[in-house]
Coordinates of C-alpha atoms in Angstrom, one line a residue:
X17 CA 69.0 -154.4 -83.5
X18 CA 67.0 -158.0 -84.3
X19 CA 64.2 -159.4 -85.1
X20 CA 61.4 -160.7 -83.2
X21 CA 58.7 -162.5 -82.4
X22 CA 56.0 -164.8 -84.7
X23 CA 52.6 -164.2 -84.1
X24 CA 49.7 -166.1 -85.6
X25 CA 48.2 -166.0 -88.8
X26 CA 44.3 -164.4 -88.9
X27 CA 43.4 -168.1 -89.5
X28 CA 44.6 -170.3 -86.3
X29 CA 45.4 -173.9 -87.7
X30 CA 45.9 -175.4 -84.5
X31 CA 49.6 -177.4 -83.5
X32 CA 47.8 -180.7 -85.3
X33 CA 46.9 -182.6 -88.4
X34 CA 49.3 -179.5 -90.5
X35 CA 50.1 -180.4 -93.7
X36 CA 53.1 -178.3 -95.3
X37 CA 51.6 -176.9 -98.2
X38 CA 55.5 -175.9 -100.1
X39 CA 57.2 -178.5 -101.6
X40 CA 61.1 -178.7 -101.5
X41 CA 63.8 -179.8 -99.2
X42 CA 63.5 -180.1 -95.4
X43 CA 66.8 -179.7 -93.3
X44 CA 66.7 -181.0 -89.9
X45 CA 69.0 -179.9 -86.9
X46 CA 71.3 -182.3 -85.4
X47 CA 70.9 -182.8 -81.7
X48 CA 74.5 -182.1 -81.0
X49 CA 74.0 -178.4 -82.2
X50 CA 71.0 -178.1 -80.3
X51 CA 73.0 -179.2 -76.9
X52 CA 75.5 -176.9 -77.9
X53 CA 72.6 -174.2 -78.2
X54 CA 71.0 -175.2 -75.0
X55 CA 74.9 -175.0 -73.2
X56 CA 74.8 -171.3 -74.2
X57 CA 71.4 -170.4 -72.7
X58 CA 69.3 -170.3 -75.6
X59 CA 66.2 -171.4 -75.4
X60 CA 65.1 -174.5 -78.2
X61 CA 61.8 -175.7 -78.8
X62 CA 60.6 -178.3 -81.3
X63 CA 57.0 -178.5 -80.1
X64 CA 54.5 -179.0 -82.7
X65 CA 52.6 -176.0 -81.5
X66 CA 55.7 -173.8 -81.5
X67 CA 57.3 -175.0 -84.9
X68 CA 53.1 -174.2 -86.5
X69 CA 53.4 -170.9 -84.9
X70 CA 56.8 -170.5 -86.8
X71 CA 55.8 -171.8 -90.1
X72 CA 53.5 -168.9 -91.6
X73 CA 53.1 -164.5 -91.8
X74 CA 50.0 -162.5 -93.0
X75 CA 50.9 -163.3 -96.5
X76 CA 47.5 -164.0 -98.0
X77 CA 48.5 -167.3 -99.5
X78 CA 48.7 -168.2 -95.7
X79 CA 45.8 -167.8 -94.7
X80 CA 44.3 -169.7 -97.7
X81 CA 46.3 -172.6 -96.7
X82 CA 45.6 -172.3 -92.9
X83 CA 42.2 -172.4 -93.6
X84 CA 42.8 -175.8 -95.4
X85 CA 44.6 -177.2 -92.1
X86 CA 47.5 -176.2 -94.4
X87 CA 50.6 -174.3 -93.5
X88 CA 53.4 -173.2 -95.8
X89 CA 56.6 -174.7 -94.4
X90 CA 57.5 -175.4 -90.8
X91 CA 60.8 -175.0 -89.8
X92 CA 62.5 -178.3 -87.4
X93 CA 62.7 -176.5 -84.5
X94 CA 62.3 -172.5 -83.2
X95 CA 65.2 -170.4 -81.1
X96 CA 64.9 -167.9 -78.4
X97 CA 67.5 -165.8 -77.2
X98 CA 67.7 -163.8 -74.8
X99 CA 70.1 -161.7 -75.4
X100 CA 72.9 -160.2 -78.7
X101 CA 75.2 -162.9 -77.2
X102 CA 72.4 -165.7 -77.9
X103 CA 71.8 -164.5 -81.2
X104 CA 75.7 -165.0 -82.0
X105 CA 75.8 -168.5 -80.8
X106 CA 72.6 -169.5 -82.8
X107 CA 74.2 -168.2 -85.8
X108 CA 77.7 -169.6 -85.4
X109 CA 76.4 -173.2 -84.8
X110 CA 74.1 -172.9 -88.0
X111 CA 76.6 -171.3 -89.9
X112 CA 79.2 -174.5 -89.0
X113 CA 76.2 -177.1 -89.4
X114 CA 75.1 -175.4 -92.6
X115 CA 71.9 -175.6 -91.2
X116 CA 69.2 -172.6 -92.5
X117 CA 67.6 -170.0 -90.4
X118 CA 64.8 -168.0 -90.7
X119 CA 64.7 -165.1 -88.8
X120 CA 60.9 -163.5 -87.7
X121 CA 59.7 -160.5 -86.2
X122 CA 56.4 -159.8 -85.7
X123 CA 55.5 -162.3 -88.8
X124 CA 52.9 -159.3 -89.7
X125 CA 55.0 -159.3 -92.9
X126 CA 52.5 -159.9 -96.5
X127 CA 55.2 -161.2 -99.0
X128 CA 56.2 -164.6 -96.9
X129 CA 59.2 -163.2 -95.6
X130 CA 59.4 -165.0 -92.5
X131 CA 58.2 -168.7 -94.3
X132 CA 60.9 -171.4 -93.2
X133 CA 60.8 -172.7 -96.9
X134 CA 63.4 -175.0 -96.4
X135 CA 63.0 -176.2 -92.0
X136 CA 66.1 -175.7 -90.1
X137 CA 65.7 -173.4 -87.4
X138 CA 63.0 -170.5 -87.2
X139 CA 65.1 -167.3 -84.5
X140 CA 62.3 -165.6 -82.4
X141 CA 64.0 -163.3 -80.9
X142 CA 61.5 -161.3 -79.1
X143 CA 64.1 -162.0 -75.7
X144 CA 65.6 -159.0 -77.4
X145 CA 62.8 -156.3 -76.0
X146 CA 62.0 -152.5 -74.8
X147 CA 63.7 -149.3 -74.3
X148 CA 67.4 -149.8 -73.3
X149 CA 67.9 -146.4 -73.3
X150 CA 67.0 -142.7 -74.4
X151 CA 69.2 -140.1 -75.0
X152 CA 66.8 -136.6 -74.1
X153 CA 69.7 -134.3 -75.5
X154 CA 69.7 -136.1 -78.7
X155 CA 66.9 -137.6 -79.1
X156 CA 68.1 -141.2 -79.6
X157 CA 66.5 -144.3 -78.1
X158 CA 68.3 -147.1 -78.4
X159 CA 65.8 -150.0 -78.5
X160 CA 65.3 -153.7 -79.0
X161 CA 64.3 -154.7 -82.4
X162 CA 62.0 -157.3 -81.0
X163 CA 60.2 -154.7 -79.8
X164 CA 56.3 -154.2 -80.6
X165 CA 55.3 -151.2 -82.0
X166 CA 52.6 -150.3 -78.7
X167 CA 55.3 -151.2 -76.3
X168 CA 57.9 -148.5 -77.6
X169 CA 55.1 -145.8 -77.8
X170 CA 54.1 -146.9 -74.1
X171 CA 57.8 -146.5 -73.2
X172 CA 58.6 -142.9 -74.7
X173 CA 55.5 -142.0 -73.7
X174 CA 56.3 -142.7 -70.0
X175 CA 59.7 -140.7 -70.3
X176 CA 58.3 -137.6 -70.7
X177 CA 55.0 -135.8 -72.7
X178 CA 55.2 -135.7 -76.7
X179 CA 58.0 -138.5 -77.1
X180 CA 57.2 -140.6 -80.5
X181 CA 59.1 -142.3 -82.9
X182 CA 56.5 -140.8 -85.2
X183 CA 56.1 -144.7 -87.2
X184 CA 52.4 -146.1 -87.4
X185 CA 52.2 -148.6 -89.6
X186 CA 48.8 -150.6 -89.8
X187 CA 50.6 -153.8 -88.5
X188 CA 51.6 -151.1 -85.1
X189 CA 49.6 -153.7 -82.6
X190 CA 51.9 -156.9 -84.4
X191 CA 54.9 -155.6 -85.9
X192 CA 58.5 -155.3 -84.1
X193 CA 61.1 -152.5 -84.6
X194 CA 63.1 -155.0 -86.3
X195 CA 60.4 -156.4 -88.7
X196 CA 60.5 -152.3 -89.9
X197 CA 63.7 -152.3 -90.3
X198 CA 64.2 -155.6 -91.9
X199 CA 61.6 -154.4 -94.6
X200 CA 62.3 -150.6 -94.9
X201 CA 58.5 -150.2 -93.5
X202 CA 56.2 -146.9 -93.9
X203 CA 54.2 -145.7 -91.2
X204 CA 50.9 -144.0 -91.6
X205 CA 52.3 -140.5 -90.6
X206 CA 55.2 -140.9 -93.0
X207 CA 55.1 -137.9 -94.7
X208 CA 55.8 -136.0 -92.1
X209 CA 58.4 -138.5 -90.1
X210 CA 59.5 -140.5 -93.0
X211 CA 60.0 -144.2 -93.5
X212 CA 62.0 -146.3 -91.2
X213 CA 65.2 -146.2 -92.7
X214 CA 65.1 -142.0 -92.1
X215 CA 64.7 -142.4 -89.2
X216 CA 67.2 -145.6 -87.9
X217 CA 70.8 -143.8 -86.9
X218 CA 72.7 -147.5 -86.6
X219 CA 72.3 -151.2 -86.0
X220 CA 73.8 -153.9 -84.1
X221 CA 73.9 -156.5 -86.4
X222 CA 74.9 -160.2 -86.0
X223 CA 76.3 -161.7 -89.0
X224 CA 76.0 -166.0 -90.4
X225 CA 79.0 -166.6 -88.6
X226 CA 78.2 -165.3 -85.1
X227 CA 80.4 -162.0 -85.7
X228 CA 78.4 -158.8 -84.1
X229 CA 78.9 -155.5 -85.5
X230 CA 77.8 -151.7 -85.6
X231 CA 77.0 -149.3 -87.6
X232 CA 76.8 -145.7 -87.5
X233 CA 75.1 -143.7 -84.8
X234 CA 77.8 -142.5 -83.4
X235 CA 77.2 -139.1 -85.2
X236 CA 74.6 -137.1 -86.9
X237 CA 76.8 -137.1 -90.3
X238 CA 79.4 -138.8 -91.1
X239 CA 82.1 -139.4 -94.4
X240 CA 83.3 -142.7 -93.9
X241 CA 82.4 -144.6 -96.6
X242 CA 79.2 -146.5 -97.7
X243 CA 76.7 -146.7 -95.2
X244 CA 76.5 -150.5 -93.6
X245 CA 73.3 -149.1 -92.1
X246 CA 71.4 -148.7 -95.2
X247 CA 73.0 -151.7 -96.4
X248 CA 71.2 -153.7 -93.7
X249 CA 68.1 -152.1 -93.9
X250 CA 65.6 -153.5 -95.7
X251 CA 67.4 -156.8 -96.5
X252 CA 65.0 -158.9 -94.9
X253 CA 67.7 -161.2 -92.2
X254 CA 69.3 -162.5 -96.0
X255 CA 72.7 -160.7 -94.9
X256 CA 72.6 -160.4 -91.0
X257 CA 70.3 -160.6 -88.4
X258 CA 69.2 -156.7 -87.1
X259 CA 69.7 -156.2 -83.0
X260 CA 50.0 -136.7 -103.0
X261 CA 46.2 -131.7 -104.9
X262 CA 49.0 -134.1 -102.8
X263 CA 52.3 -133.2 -105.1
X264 CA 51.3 -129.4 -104.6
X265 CA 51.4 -129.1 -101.1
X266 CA 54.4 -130.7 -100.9
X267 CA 56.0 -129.0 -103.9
X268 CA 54.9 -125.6 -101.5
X269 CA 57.1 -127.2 -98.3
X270 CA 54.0 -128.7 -96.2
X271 CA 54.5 -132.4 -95.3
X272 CA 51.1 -133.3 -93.0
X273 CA 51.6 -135.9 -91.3
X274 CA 48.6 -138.2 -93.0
X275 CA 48.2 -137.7 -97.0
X276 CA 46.3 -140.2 -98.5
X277 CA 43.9 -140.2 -101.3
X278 CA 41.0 -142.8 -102.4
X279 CA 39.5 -143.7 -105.7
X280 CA 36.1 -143.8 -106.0
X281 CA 36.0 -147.2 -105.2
X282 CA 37.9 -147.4 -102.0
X283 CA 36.4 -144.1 -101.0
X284 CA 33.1 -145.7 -100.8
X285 CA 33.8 -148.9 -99.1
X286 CA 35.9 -146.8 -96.8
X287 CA 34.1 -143.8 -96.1
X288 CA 30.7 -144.6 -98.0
X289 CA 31.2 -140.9 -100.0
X290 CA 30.6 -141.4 -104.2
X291 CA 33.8 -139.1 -104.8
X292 CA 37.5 -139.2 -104.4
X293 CA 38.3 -138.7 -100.4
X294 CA 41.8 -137.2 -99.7
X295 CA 42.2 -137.4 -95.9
X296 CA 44.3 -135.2 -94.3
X297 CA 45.7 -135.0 -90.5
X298 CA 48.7 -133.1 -89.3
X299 CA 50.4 -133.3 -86.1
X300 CA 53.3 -130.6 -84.7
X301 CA 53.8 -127.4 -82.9
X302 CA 50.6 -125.4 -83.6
X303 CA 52.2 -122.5 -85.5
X304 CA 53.9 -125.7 -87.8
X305 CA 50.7 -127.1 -88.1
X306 CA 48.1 -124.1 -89.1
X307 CA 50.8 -122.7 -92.0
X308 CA 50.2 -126.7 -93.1
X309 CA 46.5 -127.0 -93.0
X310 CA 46.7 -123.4 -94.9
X311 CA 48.6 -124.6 -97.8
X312 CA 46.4 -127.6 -98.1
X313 CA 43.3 -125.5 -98.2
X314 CA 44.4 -123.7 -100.6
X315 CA 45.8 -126.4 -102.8
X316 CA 42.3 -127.8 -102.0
X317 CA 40.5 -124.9 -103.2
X318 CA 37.4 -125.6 -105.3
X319 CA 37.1 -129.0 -103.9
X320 CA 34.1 -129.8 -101.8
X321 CA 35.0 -130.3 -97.8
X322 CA 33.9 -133.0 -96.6
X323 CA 32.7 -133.8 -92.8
X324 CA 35.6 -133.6 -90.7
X325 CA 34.6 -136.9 -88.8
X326 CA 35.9 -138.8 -91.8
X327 CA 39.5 -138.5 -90.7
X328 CA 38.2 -139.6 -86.9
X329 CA 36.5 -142.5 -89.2
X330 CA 39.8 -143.3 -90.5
X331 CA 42.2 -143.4 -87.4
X332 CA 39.5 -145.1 -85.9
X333 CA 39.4 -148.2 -88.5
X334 CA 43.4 -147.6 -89.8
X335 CA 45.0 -151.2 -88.1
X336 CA 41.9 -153.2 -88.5
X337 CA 42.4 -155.8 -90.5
X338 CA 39.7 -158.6 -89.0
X339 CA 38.0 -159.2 -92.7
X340 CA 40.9 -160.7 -94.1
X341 CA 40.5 -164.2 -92.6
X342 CA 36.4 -164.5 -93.4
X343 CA 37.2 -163.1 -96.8
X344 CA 39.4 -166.3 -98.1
X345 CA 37.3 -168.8 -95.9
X346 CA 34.3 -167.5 -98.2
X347 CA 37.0 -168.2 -101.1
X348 CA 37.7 -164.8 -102.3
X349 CA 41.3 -163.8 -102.9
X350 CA 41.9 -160.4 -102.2
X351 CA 45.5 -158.8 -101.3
X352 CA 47.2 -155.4 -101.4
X353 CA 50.1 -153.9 -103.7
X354 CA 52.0 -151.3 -102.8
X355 CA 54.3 -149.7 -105.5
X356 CA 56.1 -146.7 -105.7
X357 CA 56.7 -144.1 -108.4
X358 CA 56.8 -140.5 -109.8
X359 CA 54.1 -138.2 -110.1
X360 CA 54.8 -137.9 -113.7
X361 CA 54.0 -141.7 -114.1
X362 CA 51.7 -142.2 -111.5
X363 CA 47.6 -141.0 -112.8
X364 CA 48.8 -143.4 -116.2
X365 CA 50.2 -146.3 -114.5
X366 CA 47.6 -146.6 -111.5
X367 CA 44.2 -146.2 -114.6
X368 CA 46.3 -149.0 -116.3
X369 CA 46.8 -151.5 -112.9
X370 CA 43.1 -151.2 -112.0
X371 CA 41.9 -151.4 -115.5
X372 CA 43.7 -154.6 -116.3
X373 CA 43.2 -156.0 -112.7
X374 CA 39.5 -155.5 -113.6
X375 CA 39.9 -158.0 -116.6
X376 CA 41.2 -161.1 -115.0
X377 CA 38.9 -163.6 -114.8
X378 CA 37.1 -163.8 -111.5
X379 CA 38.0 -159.9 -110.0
X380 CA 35.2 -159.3 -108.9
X381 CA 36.7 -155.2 -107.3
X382 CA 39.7 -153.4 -108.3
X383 CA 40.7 -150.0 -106.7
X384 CA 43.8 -147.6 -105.6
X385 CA 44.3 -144.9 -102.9
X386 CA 47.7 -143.0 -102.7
X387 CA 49.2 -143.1 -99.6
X388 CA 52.7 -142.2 -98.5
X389 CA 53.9 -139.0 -100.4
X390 CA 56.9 -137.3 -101.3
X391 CA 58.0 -134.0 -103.6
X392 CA 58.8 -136.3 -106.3
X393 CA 56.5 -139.1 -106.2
X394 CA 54.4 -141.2 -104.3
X395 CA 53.3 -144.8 -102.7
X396 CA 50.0 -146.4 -104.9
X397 CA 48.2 -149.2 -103.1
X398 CA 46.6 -151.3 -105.0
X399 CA 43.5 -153.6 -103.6
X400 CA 41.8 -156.5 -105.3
X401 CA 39.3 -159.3 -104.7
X402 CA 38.6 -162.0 -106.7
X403 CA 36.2 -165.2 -106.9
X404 CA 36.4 -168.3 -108.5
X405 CA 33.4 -167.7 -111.6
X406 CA 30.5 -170.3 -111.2
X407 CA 30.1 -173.5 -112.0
X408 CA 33.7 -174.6 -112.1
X409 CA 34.7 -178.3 -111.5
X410 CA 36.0 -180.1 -109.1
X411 CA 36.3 -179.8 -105.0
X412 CA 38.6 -177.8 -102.9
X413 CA 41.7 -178.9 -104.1
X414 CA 40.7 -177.5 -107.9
X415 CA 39.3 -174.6 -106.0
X416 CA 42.6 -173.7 -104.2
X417 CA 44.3 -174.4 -107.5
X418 CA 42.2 -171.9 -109.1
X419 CA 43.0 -169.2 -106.0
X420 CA 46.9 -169.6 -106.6
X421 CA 46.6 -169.1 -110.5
X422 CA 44.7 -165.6 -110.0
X423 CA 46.5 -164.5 -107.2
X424 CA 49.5 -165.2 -109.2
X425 CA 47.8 -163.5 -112.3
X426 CA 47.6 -160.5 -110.3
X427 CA 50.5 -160.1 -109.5
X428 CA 52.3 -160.8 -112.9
X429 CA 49.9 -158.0 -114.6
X430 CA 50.7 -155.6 -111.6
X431 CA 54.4 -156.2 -111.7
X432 CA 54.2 -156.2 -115.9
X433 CA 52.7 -152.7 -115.7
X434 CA 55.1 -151.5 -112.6
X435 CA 58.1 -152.2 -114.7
X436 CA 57.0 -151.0 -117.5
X437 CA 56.7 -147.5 -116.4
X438 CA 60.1 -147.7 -113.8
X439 CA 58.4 -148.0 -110.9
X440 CA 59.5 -149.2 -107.7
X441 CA 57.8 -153.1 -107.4
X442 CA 57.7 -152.1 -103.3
X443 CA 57.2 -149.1 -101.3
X444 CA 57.7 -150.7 -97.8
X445 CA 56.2 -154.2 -98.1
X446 CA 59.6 -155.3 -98.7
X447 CA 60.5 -158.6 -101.5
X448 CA 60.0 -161.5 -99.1
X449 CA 59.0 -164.9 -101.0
X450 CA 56.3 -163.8 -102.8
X451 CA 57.9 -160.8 -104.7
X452 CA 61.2 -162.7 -105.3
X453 CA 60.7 -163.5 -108.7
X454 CA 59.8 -160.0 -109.8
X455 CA 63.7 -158.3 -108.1
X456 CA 66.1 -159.3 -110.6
X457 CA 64.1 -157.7 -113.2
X458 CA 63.6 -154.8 -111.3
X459 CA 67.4 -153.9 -109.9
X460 CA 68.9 -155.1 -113.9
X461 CA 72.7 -155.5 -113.2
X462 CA 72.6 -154.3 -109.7
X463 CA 70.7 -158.1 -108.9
X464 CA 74.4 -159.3 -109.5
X465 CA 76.2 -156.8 -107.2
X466 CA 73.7 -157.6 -104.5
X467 CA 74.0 -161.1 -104.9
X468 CA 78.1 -161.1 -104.1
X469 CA 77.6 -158.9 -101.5
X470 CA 75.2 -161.9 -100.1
X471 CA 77.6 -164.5 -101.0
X472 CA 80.6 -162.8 -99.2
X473 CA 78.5 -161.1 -96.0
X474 CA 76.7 -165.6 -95.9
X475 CA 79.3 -167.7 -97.4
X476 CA 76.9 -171.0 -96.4
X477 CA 73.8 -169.2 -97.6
X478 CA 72.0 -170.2 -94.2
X479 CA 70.4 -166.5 -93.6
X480 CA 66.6 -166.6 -94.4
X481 CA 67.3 -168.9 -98.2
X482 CA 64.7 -168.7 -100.7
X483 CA 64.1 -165.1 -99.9
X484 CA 64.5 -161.4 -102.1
X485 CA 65.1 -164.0 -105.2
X486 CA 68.5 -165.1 -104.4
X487 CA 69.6 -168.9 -105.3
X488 CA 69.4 -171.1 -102.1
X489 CA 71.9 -174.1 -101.9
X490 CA 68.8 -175.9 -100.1
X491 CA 67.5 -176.9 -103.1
X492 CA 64.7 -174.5 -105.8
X493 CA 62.2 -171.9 -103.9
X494 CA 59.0 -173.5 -103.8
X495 CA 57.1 -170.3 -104.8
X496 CA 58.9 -169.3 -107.8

């Protein structure tokens, strides 16, 4: 599997007048690799409108730029193969020029991932699409990782009644099968079908010096030494490109598909209810599904039911995510956090996030909901919005200034109090740019392991630099 396509930002800059917001060095591509590029079949483009499209995700910081005219970093030109052999060439040709590449999905990513921090070439590889085949015996689709979440539905769907890969993330309408791999994404119905990486059997995977390799799937099981699959998921194109009442029901055995559960907060902007909402859905054989719905009634016993049309509510507004651009053009910062952790850990550590997210200067809400959930702990997301107080000097530059230094604040307090209690600093956001600082902390000695095993697998460092907190030979990340 690869990664695929860019898509744009919620605020649409336009191909002109963009001014690269990250500092640092730029590498260009020499025209001789891009003839040798063009040779092979690959398709180069270093229009402006293409290289804007390439330069920017859904990280929040983004979209405060792009509504500047601003965009994080564009990369010197943007590749798109068609094919696994295309891939290869792209990579062998950066990997001899030492020139950098960023490989992109769906760019639905919120952490920067897919940010060209340093130019060279952005790889769209969204050639690499749809079902290439389903195994009905075994029930193994073998599928493109530039493949958009609605298109692989559409294409099970159309092989026969009650096919699903079971994974419906929030960014389904804009996120590729690679991006979820590339992060170790969560879907909405996780707790039934589990994350991507329980899911994924093996990968085709293309490494910084054009070499292509598999892993697993040729078995359900097998005892053959460390998984390569797991060792590719979730490292975010930095090693090779990729062709919760809630802890009781699960303690009993029930895993419903949808088990999420709102603060007050977020259950009134959500749902407009003054208590804690814990929405429930399920989704199986019948018989499966009434012994679930029975365990959570009576784990819910003594808790007022609520109108059923609240979970209709919720899959009706789950993937929208249209206030995100007018929110920072009205100057409010507002983001999301997702951590993971026990359930011994979790009620003390998410009172103590939203308590001192509440104190920074300028939050103007704070709130959590539980999402994804498993016997032994659970996914927190964290929301907050802030505004820059009144009466503060200065024009838009001091007023973007102000933005970075609370989003930033945010995220050191939330990090502070994730680490604090050994918490996971991501559930399925993945590390990206914006996390990097925050990972060697987090894995301790491991950071060192991880960082040979990059040196060795990208000798030249040219796979996605500045990203998951690794040094970059291009120069210092620009969002330390």
């Amino acid at each position: 599997m690869t990664v695929g396509r860019v898509a744009s930002s919620p605020v649409d800059v336009g191909p002109g007048g963009l001014a690269e917001h990250l500092g640092g060095a730029r590498v260009e591509v020499p025209e001789t690799l891009l003839e040798r590029l063009r040779d092979d079949g690959v398709v180069v483009s270093s229009e402006p409108s293409a290289r804007a499209e390439a330069a920017r995700d859904w990280w929040p910081m983004s979209i405060a730029w792009a509504a500047r005219g601003q965009v994080p970093a564009r990369p010197a030109v943007v590749a798109r193969p068609a094919d696994t052999a295309g891939v290869a060439s792209v990579l062998r040709h950066c990997h001899d020029a030492g020139v950098p590449v960023t490989p992109s999905a769906g760019a639905s990513g919120v952490c920067g991932g897919s940010v060209p921090v340093f130019g060279g070439l952005s790889l769209d590889l969204t050639g690499l699409s749809g079902l290439y085949d389903l195994d009905e015996t075994s029930l193994l689709a073998d599928v493109g990782a530039g493949t958009f979440g609605p298109e692989l539905e559409a294409a099970l769907s159309a092989r026969g009644t009650g096919y699903t890969l079971g994974h419906w993330p929030q960014s389904m309408d804009i996120s590729t099968v690679g991006g979820w791999v590339a992060c170790r994404g969560a879907g909405q119905y996780s707790t039934r079908y589990g994350k991507i990486e329980d899911l994924v059997v093996g990968l085709e995977v293309v490494l910084a010096d054009g070499t292509v390799v598999t892993t697993d799937g040729a078995a359900p099981r097998s005892a053959t030494g460390p998984s390569l699959t797991q060792l590719f998921l979730g490292s975010e194109g930095t090693l090779g490109v990729v062709t919760a009442a809630c802890r009781r029901i699960l303690r009993r055995g029930a895993t419903p598909a949808v088990l999420r559960l709102y603060d007050v907060t977020e259950s009134q902007r959500n749902f407009d209810a003054g208590t804690c909402v814990l929405v429930i859905l399920d989704e199986a054989d019948p018989v499966v599904v009434e012994s679930t719905l029975k365990v959570c009634d009576e784990e819910c016993e003594g808790a007022e039911r609520l109108d059923d049309d609240l979970v209709a509510r919720w899959l009706h507004e789950r993937n929208d995510t249209s206030a995100l651009g007018p929110l920072w053009k009205a100057n409010i910062v507002v983001d999301t956090i997702e951590i993971a952790g026990r359930w011994s850990v979790l009620a003390l550590l998410s009172h103590e996030v939203v308590s001192t997210l509440q104190g920074i200067d300028g939050t103007l809400a704070a709130s959590v909901h539980q999402s994804h959930a498993y016997r032994d702990g659970a996914c927190l997301y964290f929301t907050f919005g802030g505004r820059r107080p009144a009466g503060g000097a200065g024009g838009d530059e001091a007023e973007l200034a102000w933005q970075e230094t609370y989003y930033r604040q945010a995220w050191d307090a939330t990090m502070a109090s994730v680490r604090r209690h050994g918490a996971a600093i991501s559930h399925h956001h993945g590390i990206g740019l914006n996390r990097g600082r925050f990972l060697a902390d987090a894995l301790g000695p491991g950071f060192a392991v991880l960082q040979s095993i990059k040196e060795a697998l990208d000798p030249t460092g040219i796979l996605n630099p500045g990203k998951l907190g690794f040094a970059s030979r291009f120069g210092p990340t620009p969002w330390p």
